Amino acid sequence: MSRRTAGALGAVCVAALGWLVFVGWDYYRLAGAERPTHLRHALLRSSGTVGLACGVGAAILFVSNLTYLLRKRFLFAHKLGSLRAWMSFHVLTGLSAAGLVVVHSALLVKSTLGLLAVTGLGIVIVTGVIGRYIYAHVPRTLEGRELERDELRRRLAEHRTELAQYGLDPTLLGMPAAVPEAKGLFARLWGIVVGDRALRHEYSVLRDAVRNRPELRPLAGRVLPTARRFARDSHRLARYAELRGLMGSWRFLHRWLAVAMLAIVGLHVFVAWRYGDLRWPR
Amino acid sequence: MSHGIILVGTFALLLLAALVAYDDPSPGGLTTRHGGVPALAGRNGCAVCHADGGLTKGCLGCHTEIKTQLAKGNGLHGTQESTDCASCHPEHHGDTFDLLGGLAWDKESFSHDHVEFILDGAHENASCEACHGDKTFLGRSQDCLSCHEDPHQRKGYTRCVECHDQHAFAPAPLFNHDKSFPLRGAHAEADCGKCHHDRPHFEAVPGRRCTDCHESPHRTKWDQECAACHRDNDLKWNDAHETMTPAAHLATGFSLGAPHARTECKACHKPQDPYADRFRAREAKDCAGCHDNPHRVPWDQDCSACHRVGDEHWRAGRNSVTGEVHAKTGFRLDRPHRDVSCEACHRPGPDYKERFASRGADDCAACHEDVHKGQFAARHKSCLECHERHRFDPPRFGAKEHDIWLLSGAHREAACDACHKTSKKLGARRFAGTPKDCRTCHDDPHKGQFKKRSCRECHTKHRFLPSRIGLREHRTFALTGAHQAVACTACHVEKNGVRRFAKTPASCKSCHEDVHRGQFRKELRRGDCTACHNGEATTFRIRPFDHAKRTGYELAGKHATADCARCHGDGRYRDTPTDCASCHTDVHRAQFRQGKTTDCARCHESQAPDWSLKRFDHRRTRFPLDGRHKDVSCAKCHPTVAQRDGKRVVQYRPLGRDCRSCHESEKK
């Protein structure tokens, strides 16, 4: 799934959810005790025609969201598409499920179990968003596979050779020194933020070097992207162990929080199935 | 953070969530009514309502009175087609939600006809709470004493309606003294307290015999009723026929017909006998009291069964059994039996016992065929429960007795055979097992539009029209504004002879004519007329309409207060020209026309209230004003002149710029 396709699908989902909320706004803005007398109550309540459909849809999306793990786990699954595309699918289904849960909740969380499920979902989404931020910093191939340290080093050498051929100052193209690893999950996360700022500085040095050389100005369109890649890979190589470690820990956290959230959702579904008056359509 | 900490933290959170959910799995707070019930509190309370057989079963587990209504088909709940309690009484919407609110019922428009207790008289104006208190309005007992105190203090007596109606307790228009004791003669004149003096609540005076109230003035005990000699319509007891006449003797129960009329008194009342024996009560039918039995076989009936007292000879009565005589056998020959021949019942045959078998007067089936083919064999013991003794039709079974399916409203007036038709299978008119569904008897005037719904959702059992559907019940299309005053038939029109209710289009244009003749077709497609008009108002007035935003032409200055029709007078709203000349007369008589149009805005501020010349700058003309010209009035240079058609106009152009064009006259 290309980024554009995922974006388009995401936009459609957001528009559909927005439309639903717009149509039902005069219902959603009512207090819980006033809702049963509203004309669209049978449609929009959590167990209503739309509400229940959104709840079931969210549950299906939760399950389909987990197929990303299968794709990662099994080697043969590489025939099913690149990891990068599966990550986009993972993000899309996760966010869409959250949107459906919002409609399913009818913008009113009344039960303790529902509140726990929504809170759990919120935590998983936040950790997912942060995880996606970390994911973007871990060096990867185009297919999304994580690069080993030697592979990254070779790629960095190729960038340096190319930049040297353009006549850039060799002193600017030195191999990076390893940054001391930060201790702790959040210290490492903060290290990424700090590293991003350093990366921008390093790139600006290279960019100024290119712009200060009149003979390189016509080639800036080719030189600067390579300079950017060099700076980025250089920075990642310096923090390689820290990034891989952080990714692993964060993935672990995200995964187990998701397991906890799914367990609460399962309990919520069981209670609704056992005690609720589930009929569709109403 | 190690993976171990993450795992432990996650499981701790999960455990916490499970504990919280286990403690309170409710999807929302209960209403005040249910919240106060200890059995429904906590996690164990769920299964009380959400029983294994479903929510409705759970509800009825506690609300047994409603269960009874549903089983009997009476009360408000018994008339409902749906038995889904939660559809009217949803729960888990918090303690401020009213379980008996607008979703459950509309107290103001509630028709008491639903519950088979017609409110009449004083009940019609009584408040609901007067009878139902502040409880649930569930069925009250229809026993008067459940609400009213018993002024008669008769325990167990509940048939108040036999004397009283619903208008007032007193007077009791239905009270009839004749039912208990006919008041005639002196009794009619007597004060009530004379008989009821120790019974302030008019309890029945025990006994009906004269001697129960009056002492006997006779010297000897008299076993017969006083009425043998005294009539109850006499004003005094001694108005009686003290002298024994045949008629008075007859009143003792012993007629002095032939041959007794010719017999001397002493032949029966022997002077030598003591008074008690002399006038001992002999019954007229007790022939054996004086006469020997001439019959050869014992005869259980009295002699008068065949012999008339008035006959000259006892043999004269033989074979001449009259109706009166027949009645003495215990079987009165009333109509129609008195008109049939004896042989119709006593068929000639050799067996005397069979021919004159003792048949009970109530045993109709002994002689008559059961035209109902046994439909009532189990339910009714005798034909006389429904039919008069003297006729089969019409029966005395009326609407009041039709308790298996209470007849009310129009059903009270309908003929029996309208519902009870002859069954070919049964070979008789079907009464038992007659279906109760409306469609069994009535044609569907809606021609299947409400096939899946019950008639009683919209109509009462009492009448078809008006229906129960009012403004509040019209939920498929909220009736607001002017729609509240529109007759149903204005929108629900007839099509192919059937008035359409289902799938009536909700769009404005389906009922209303487009007075704009298609000018706003595009807006109509987007959002119906309510894009501009307020559909909820009593008039079809325009909503606050942003003329600038919607049309691109801002209404400012005098335009802001101008009547719409001044510009849209011909009903044209779309593509109304916005140039000034399309509405305003050109007072300058085309002096500033460029091509075919005059752009007023070049000089005038069109939206200014005073049509000011803010935009006009004389310096931009061919004659900038300087020097003394700055203080000269406009009219000095721009005179009012008459044009060819005689119309006068201030001349702005053409105008000479040389001095003489203005100053020449001064020189002269």
XYZ file of N, CA and C in Angstrom, chain B residues 67 81 89 181 278 327 336 505 514 540 598:
33
model
N -46.896 -8.492 33.949
C -46.962 -9.835 33.368
C -48.418 -10.304 33.299
N -48.511 -4.171 21.213
C -48.107 -5.289 20.359
C -46.725 -5.785 20.773
N -38.990 1.648 28.057
C -38.353 1.952 29.333
C -36.870 1.598 29.267
N -87.366 -4.830 48.274
C -88.671 -4.840 48.924
C -89.554 -3.774 48.276
N -109.474 -26.121 63.464
C -110.595 -25.719 62.606
C -110.087 -24.918 61.403
N -97.875 -26.241 34.701
C -96.873 -25.531 35.493
C -96.685 -26.181 36.844
N -92.573 -20.493 23.887
C -93.473 -20.970 22.834
C -94.076 -22.336 23.150
N -43.176 10.918 1.088
C -41.907 11.647 0.984
C -41.856 12.793 1.994
N -43.597 24.729 -5.921
C -42.400 25.555 -5.974
C -42.788 26.923 -6.532
N -44.103 30.532 6.712
C -43.000 30.000 5.922
C -41.962 31.106 5.715
N -25.118 52.701 -17.313
C -24.656 53.837 -16.511
C -24.138 53.285 -15.198
